Amino acid sequence: MKADITIKMERCKGCGICVDFCPKQVLALDELGKVYIKNGEECIVCGQCELRCPDYAIFVDRREV
């Protein structure tokens, strides 16, 4: 199973919670403090980033390969 990760940048406040909870370091914060997808191919579709985001800025859509 793979994932399509969508980030609503206008909602992201750069708290870093999603980065901290990602077990595969798929996400990172850029120099402006906003989240971006660093290693999307490493995503194991655990959904922790989506579940932990307090601003509902990340969405993980699961898809079959």
PDB file of N, CA and C in Angstrom:
ATOM      1  N   MET A   1       0.845  -1.176   0.000  1.00  0.00           N
ATOM      2  CA  MET A   1       0.000   0.000   0.000  1.00  0.00           C
ATOM      3  C   MET A   1       0.888   1.235   0.000  1.00  0.00           C
ATOM      4  N   LYS A   2       0.494   2.214  -0.771  1.00  0.00           N
ATOM      5  CA  LYS A   2       1.209   3.491  -0.853  1.00  0.00           C
ATOM      6  C   LYS A   2       0.276   4.603  -0.425  1.00  0.00           C
ATOM      7  N   ALA A   3       0.819   5.801  -0.313  1.00  0.00           N
ATOM      8  CA  ALA A   3       0.015   6.942   0.143  1.00  0.00           C
ATOM      9  C   ALA A   3       0.223   8.145  -0.751  1.00  0.00           C
ATOM     10  N   ASP A   4      -0.834   8.911  -0.893  1.00  0.00           N
ATOM     11  CA  ASP A   4      -0.761  10.240  -1.473  1.00  0.00           C
ATOM     12  C   ASP A   4      -0.900  11.194  -0.297  1.00  0.00           C
ATOM     13  N   ILE A   5       0.141  11.957  -0.040  1.00  0.00           N
ATOM     14  CA  ILE A   5       0.145  12.885   1.089  1.00  0.00           C
ATOM     15  C   ILE A   5      -0.148  14.285   0.573  1.00  0.00           C
ATOM     16  N   THR A   6      -1.156  14.916   1.165  1.00  0.00           N
ATOM     17  CA  THR A   6      -1.518  16.284   0.803  1.00  0.00           C
ATOM     18  C   THR A   6      -1.276  17.175   2.020  1.00  0.00           C
ATOM     19  N   ILE A   7      -0.593  18.288   1.781  1.00  0.00           N
ATOM     20  CA  ILE A   7      -0.324  19.254   2.850  1.00  0.00           C
ATOM     21  C   ILE A   7      -1.002  20.567   2.482  1.00  0.00           C
ATOM     22  N   LYS A   8      -1.858  21.045   3.354  1.00  0.00           N
ATOM     23  CA  LYS A   8      -2.509  22.347   3.183  1.00  0.00           C
ATOM     24  C   LYS A   8      -1.603  23.387   3.841  1.00  0.00           C
ATOM     25  N   MET A   9      -0.755  23.999   3.043  1.00  0.00           N
ATOM     26  CA  MET A   9       0.261  24.910   3.572  1.00  0.00           C
ATOM     27  C   MET A   9      -0.340  26.100   4.312  1.00  0.00           C
ATOM     28  N   GLU A  10      -1.522  26.548   3.893  1.00  0.00           N
ATOM     29  CA  GLU A  10      -2.132  27.700   4.551  1.00  0.00           C
ATOM     30  C   GLU A  10      -2.587  27.374   5.967  1.00  0.00           C
ATOM     31  N   ARG A  11      -2.720  26.085   6.281  1.00  0.00           N
ATOM     32  CA  ARG A  11      -3.128  25.669   7.631  1.00  0.00           C
ATOM     33  C   ARG A  11      -1.930  25.364   8.530  1.00  0.00           C
ATOM     34  N   CYS A  12      -0.802  25.025   7.944  1.00  0.00           N
ATOM     35  CA  CYS A  12       0.382  24.608   8.712  1.00  0.00           C
ATOM     36  C   CYS A  12       0.978  25.788   9.465  1.00  0.00           C
ATOM     37  N   LYS A  13       1.142  25.601  10.789  1.00  0.00           N
ATOM     38  CA  LYS A  13       1.780  26.644  11.589  1.00  0.00           C
ATOM     39  C   LYS A  13       3.229  26.282  11.923  1.00  0.00           C
ATOM     40  N   GLY A  14       3.695  25.143  11.424  1.00  0.00           N
ATOM     41  CA  GLY A  14       5.091  24.767  11.616  1.00  0.00           C
ATOM     42  C   GLY A  14       5.426  24.236  12.991  1.00  0.00           C
ATOM     43  N   CYS A  15       4.474  23.595  13.646  1.00  0.00           N
ATOM     44  CA  CYS A  15       4.712  23.103  15.010  1.00  0.00           C
ATOM     45  C   CYS A  15       5.674  21.912  15.037  1.00  0.00           C
ATOM     46  N   GLY A  16       5.749  21.146  13.945  1.00  0.00           N
ATOM     47  CA  GLY A  16       6.679  20.023  13.869  1.00  0.00           C
ATOM     48  C   GLY A  16       6.182  18.725  14.478  1.00  0.00           C
ATOM     49  N   ILE A  17       4.955  18.687  14.961  1.00  0.00           N
ATOM     50  CA  ILE A  17       4.425  17.465  15.564  1.00  0.00           C
ATOM     51  C   ILE A  17       4.410  16.324  14.549  1.00  0.00           C
ATOM     52  N   CYS A  18       3.996  16.619  13.330  1.00  0.00           N
ATOM     53  CA  CYS A  18       3.941  15.583  12.294  1.00  0.00           C
ATOM     54  C   CYS A  18       5.333  15.015  12.011  1.00  0.00           C
ATOM     55  N   VAL A  19       6.322  15.882  12.006  1.00  0.00           N
ATOM     56  CA  VAL A  19       7.706  15.456  11.765  1.00  0.00           C
ATOM     57  C   VAL A  19       8.179  14.552  12.904  1.00  0.00           C
ATOM     58  N   ASP A  20       7.873  14.930  14.126  1.00  0.00           N
ATOM     59  CA  ASP A  20       8.303  14.163  15.296  1.00  0.00           C
ATOM     60  C   ASP A  20       7.664  12.774  15.363  1.00  0.00           C
ATOM     61  N   PHE A  21       6.417  12.650  14.929  1.00  0.00           N
ATOM     62  CA  PHE A  21       5.721  11.373  15.029  1.00  0.00           C
ATOM     63  C   PHE A  21       5.932  10.454  13.827  1.00  0.00           C
ATOM     64  N   CYS A  22       6.498  10.942  12.750  1.00  0.00           N
ATOM     65  CA  CYS A  22       6.707  10.103  11.564  1.00  0.00           C
ATOM     66  C   CYS A  22       7.836   9.107  11.827  1.00  0.00           C
ATOM     67  N   PRO A  23       7.523   7.792  11.802  1.00  0.00           N
ATOM     68  CA  PRO A  23       8.547   6.793  12.108  1.00  0.00           C
ATOM     69  C   PRO A  23       9.592   6.612  11.010  1.00  0.00           C
ATOM     70  N   LYS A  24       9.344   7.108   9.817  1.00  0.00           N
ATOM     71  CA  LYS A  24      10.257   6.925   8.686  1.00  0.00           C
ATOM     72  C   LYS A  24      10.888   8.224   8.189  1.00  0.00           C
ATOM     73  N   GLN A  25      10.736   9.316   8.935  1.00  0.00           N
ATOM     74  CA  GLN A  25      11.282  10.621   8.554  1.00  0.00           C
ATOM     75  C   GLN A  25      10.879  11.028   7.134  1.00  0.00           C
ATOM     76  N   VAL A  26       9.603  10.821   6.830  1.00  0.00           N
ATOM     77  CA  VAL A  26       9.069  11.202   5.529  1.00  0.00           C
ATOM     78  C   VAL A  26       8.926  12.722   5.440  1.00  0.00           C
ATOM     79  N   LEU A  27       8.596  13.350   6.550  1.00  0.00           N
ATOM     80  CA  LEU A  27       8.357  14.789   6.583  1.00  0.00           C
ATOM     81  C   LEU A  27       9.513  15.527   7.241  1.00  0.00           C
ATOM     82  N   ALA A  28       9.644  16.804   6.883  1.00  0.00           N
ATOM     83  CA  ALA A  28      10.661  17.667   7.485  1.00  0.00           C
ATOM     84  C   ALA A  28      10.130  19.093   7.479  1.00  0.00           C
ATOM     85  N   LEU A  29      10.801  19.969   8.205  1.00  0.00           N
ATOM     86  CA  LEU A  29      10.461  21.388   8.203  1.00  0.00           C
ATOM     87  C   LEU A  29      11.481  22.135   7.361  1.00  0.00           C
ATOM     88  N   ASP A  30      10.999  23.051   6.529  1.00  0.00           N
ATOM     89  CA  ASP A  30      11.902  23.838   5.697  1.00  0.00           C
ATOM     90  C   ASP A  30      12.462  25.020   6.481  1.00  0.00           C
ATOM     91  N   GLU A  31      13.238  25.861   5.817  1.00  0.00           N
ATOM     92  CA  GLU A  31      13.877  26.986   6.504  1.00  0.00           C
ATOM     93  C   GLU A  31      12.880  28.040   6.988  1.00  0.00           C
ATOM     94  N   LEU A  32      11.655  27.997   6.464  1.00  0.00           N
ATOM     95  CA  LEU A  32      10.605  28.903   6.930  1.00  0.00           C
ATOM     96  C   LEU A  32       9.750  28.271   8.028  1.00  0.00           C
ATOM     97  N   GLY A  33      10.068  27.022   8.402  1.00  0.00           N
ATOM     98  CA  GLY A  33       9.338  26.347   9.458  1.00  0.00           C
ATOM     99  C   GLY A  33       8.065  25.672   9.000  1.00  0.00           C
ATOM    100  N   LYS A  34       7.928  25.442   7.705  1.00  0.00           N
ATOM    101  CA  LYS A  34       6.751  24.770   7.165  1.00  0.00           C
ATOM    102  C   LYS A  34       7.108  23.340   6.792  1.00  0.00           C
ATOM    103  N   VAL A  35       6.129  22.451   6.935  1.00  0.00           N
ATOM    104  CA  VAL A  35       6.355  21.037   6.659  1.00  0.00           C
ATOM    105  C   VAL A  35       6.406  20.789   5.149  1.00  0.00           C
ATOM    106  N   TYR A  36       7.247  19.840   4.757  1.00  0.00           N
ATOM    107  CA  TYR A  36       7.286  19.392   3.367  1.00  0.00           C
ATOM    108  C   TYR A  36       7.589  17.898   3.345  1.00  0.00           C
ATOM    109  N   ILE A  37       7.327  17.277   2.212  1.00  0.00           N
ATOM    110  CA  ILE A  37       7.565  15.840   2.051  1.00  0.00           C
ATOM    111  C   ILE A  37       9.006  15.653   1.594  1.00  0.00           C
ATOM    112  N   LYS A  38       9.804  15.057   2.476  1.00  0.00           N
ATOM    113  CA  LYS A  38      11.224  14.871   2.204  1.00  0.00           C
ATOM    114  C   LYS A  38      11.493  13.524   1.542  1.00  0.00           C
ATOM    115  N   ASN A  39      10.861  12.461   2.033  1.00  0.00           N
ATOM    116  CA  ASN A  39      11.084  11.099   1.534  1.00  0.00           C
ATOM    117  C   ASN A  39       9.751  10.378   1.356  1.00  0.00           C
ATOM    118  N   GLY A  40       8.939  10.831   0.433  1.00  0.00           N
ATOM    119  CA  GLY A  40       7.608  10.271   0.240  1.00  0.00           C
ATOM    120  C   GLY A  40       7.579   8.788  -0.052  1.00  0.00           C
ATOM    121  N   GLU A  41       8.614   8.289  -0.714  1.00  0.00           N
ATOM    122  CA  GLU A  41       8.666   6.862  -1.057  1.00  0.00           C
ATOM    123  C   GLU A  41       8.871   5.971   0.172  1.00  0.00           C
ATOM    124  N   GLU A  42       9.279   6.551   1.287  1.00  0.00           N
ATOM    125  CA  GLU A  42       9.492   5.792   2.524  1.00  0.00           C
ATOM    126  C   GLU A  42       8.230   5.665   3.377  1.00  0.00           C
ATOM    127  N   CYS A  43       7.168   6.354   2.999  1.00  0.00           N
ATOM    128  CA  CYS A  43       5.930   6.362   3.786  1.00  0.00           C
ATOM    129  C   CYS A  43       5.357   4.952   3.928  1.00  0.00           C
ATOM    130  N   ILE A  44       5.025   4.569   5.167  1.00  0.00           N
ATOM    131  CA  ILE A  44       4.430   3.254   5.430  1.00  0.00           C
ATOM    132  C   ILE A  44       2.925   3.369   5.696  1.00  0.00           C
ATOM    133  N   VAL A  45       2.365   4.528   5.423  1.00  0.00           N
ATOM    134  CA  VAL A  45       0.931   4.792   5.515  1.00  0.00           C
ATOM    135  C   VAL A  45       0.393   4.541   6.929  1.00  0.00           C
ATOM    136  N   CYS A  46       1.171   4.922   7.932  1.00  0.00           N
ATOM    137  CA  CYS A  46       0.719   4.730   9.313  1.00  0.00           C
ATOM    138  C   CYS A  46      -0.326   5.776   9.710  1.00  0.00           C
ATOM    139  N   GLY A  47      -0.304   6.938   9.048  1.00  0.00           N
ATOM    140  CA  GLY A  47      -1.277   7.977   9.320  1.00  0.00           C
ATOM    141  C   GLY A  47      -1.012   8.816  10.547  1.00  0.00           C
ATOM    142  N   GLN A  48       0.129   8.638  11.187  1.00  0.00           N
ATOM    143  CA  GLN A  48       0.422   9.398  12.408  1.00  0.00           C
ATOM    144  C   GLN A  48       0.484  10.895  12.147  1.00  0.00           C
ATOM    145  N   CYS A  49       1.002  11.291  11.005  1.00  0.00           N
ATOM    146  CA  CYS A  49       1.084  12.721  10.700  1.00  0.00           C
ATOM    147  C   CYS A  49      -0.309  13.330  10.614  1.00  0.00           C
ATOM    148  N   GLU A  50      -1.209  12.643   9.947  1.00  0.00           N
ATOM    149  CA  GLU A  50      -2.588  13.127   9.806  1.00  0.00           C
ATOM    150  C   GLU A  50      -3.311  13.140  11.146  1.00  0.00           C
ATOM    151  N   LEU A  51      -3.140  12.095  11.922  1.00  0.00           N
ATOM    152  CA  LEU A  51      -3.813  11.995  13.215  1.00  0.00           C
ATOM    153  C   LEU A  51      -3.315  13.025  14.225  1.00  0.00           C
ATOM    154  N   ARG A  52      -2.032  13.327  14.191  1.00  0.00           N
ATOM    155  CA  ARG A  52      -1.424  14.202  15.206  1.00  0.00           C
ATOM    156  C   ARG A  52      -1.468  15.684  14.868  1.00  0.00           C
ATOM    157  N   CYS A  53      -1.721  16.023  13.612  1.00  0.00           N
ATOM    158  CA  CYS A  53      -1.704  17.435  13.209  1.00  0.00           C
ATOM    159  C   CYS A  53      -2.856  18.187  13.877  1.00  0.00           C
ATOM    160  N   PRO A  54      -2.541  19.180  14.717  1.00  0.00           N
ATOM    161  CA  PRO A  54      -3.592  19.919  15.417  1.00  0.00           C
ATOM    162  C   PRO A  54      -4.358  20.887  14.515  1.00  0.00           C
ATOM    163  N   ASP A  55      -3.832  21.140  13.326  1.00  0.00           N
ATOM    164  CA  ASP A  55      -4.437  22.118  12.422  1.00  0.00           C
ATOM    165  C   ASP A  55      -5.096  21.482  11.198  1.00  0.00           C
ATOM    166  N   TYR A  56      -5.170  20.158  11.177  1.00  0.00           N
ATOM    167  CA  TYR A  56      -5.768  19.435  10.042  1.00  0.00           C
ATOM    168  C   TYR A  56      -5.151  19.878   8.722  1.00  0.00           C
ATOM    169  N   ALA A  57      -3.825  19.944   8.701  1.00  0.00           N
ATOM    170  CA  ALA A  57      -3.110  20.405   7.520  1.00  0.00           C
ATOM    171  C   ALA A  57      -2.586  19.264   6.659  1.00  0.00           C
ATOM    172  N   ILE A  58      -2.617  18.024   7.166  1.00  0.00           N
ATOM    173  CA  ILE A  58      -2.068  16.883   6.433  1.00  0.00           C
ATOM    174  C   ILE A  58      -3.140  15.833   6.239  1.00  0.00           C
ATOM    175  N   PHE A  59      -3.201  15.326   5.013  1.00  0.00           N
ATOM    176  CA  PHE A  59      -4.147  14.276   4.670  1.00  0.00           C
ATOM    177  C   PHE A  59      -3.396  13.144   3.991  1.00  0.00           C
ATOM    178  N   VAL A  60      -3.634  11.911   4.448  1.00  0.00           N
ATOM    179  CA  VAL A  60      -2.994  10.730   3.871  1.00  0.00           C
ATOM    180  C   VAL A  60      -4.076   9.897   3.204  1.00  0.00           C
ATOM    181  N   ASP A  61      -3.987   9.799   1.887  1.00  0.00           N
ATOM    182  CA  ASP A  61      -4.916   8.971   1.121  1.00  0.00           C
ATOM    183  C   ASP A  61      -4.213   7.666   0.768  1.00  0.00           C
ATOM    184  N   ARG A  62      -4.772   6.573   1.267  1.00  0.00           N
ATOM    185  CA  ARG A  62      -4.193   5.262   1.007  1.00  0.00           C
ATOM    186  C   ARG A  62      -4.639   4.753  -0.351  1.00  0.00           C
ATOM    187  N   ARG A  63      -3.712   4.134  -1.067  1.00  0.00           N
ATOM    188  CA  ARG A  63      -4.052   3.555  -2.371  1.00  0.00           C
ATOM    189  C   ARG A  63      -3.320   2.228  -2.537  1.00  0.00           C
ATOM    190  N   GLU A  64      -3.966   1.339  -3.242  1.00  0.00           N
ATOM    191  CA  GLU A  64      -3.347   0.050  -3.554  1.00  0.00           C
ATOM    192  C   GLU A  64      -2.325   0.228  -4.654  1.00  0.00           C
ATOM    193  N   VAL A  65      -1.282  -0.570  -4.616  1.00  0.00           N
ATOM    194  CA  VAL A  65      -0.233  -0.488  -5.642  1.00  0.00           C
ATOM    195  C   VAL A  65      -0.499  -1.507  -6.722  1.00  0.00           C
TER     196      VAL A  65
END
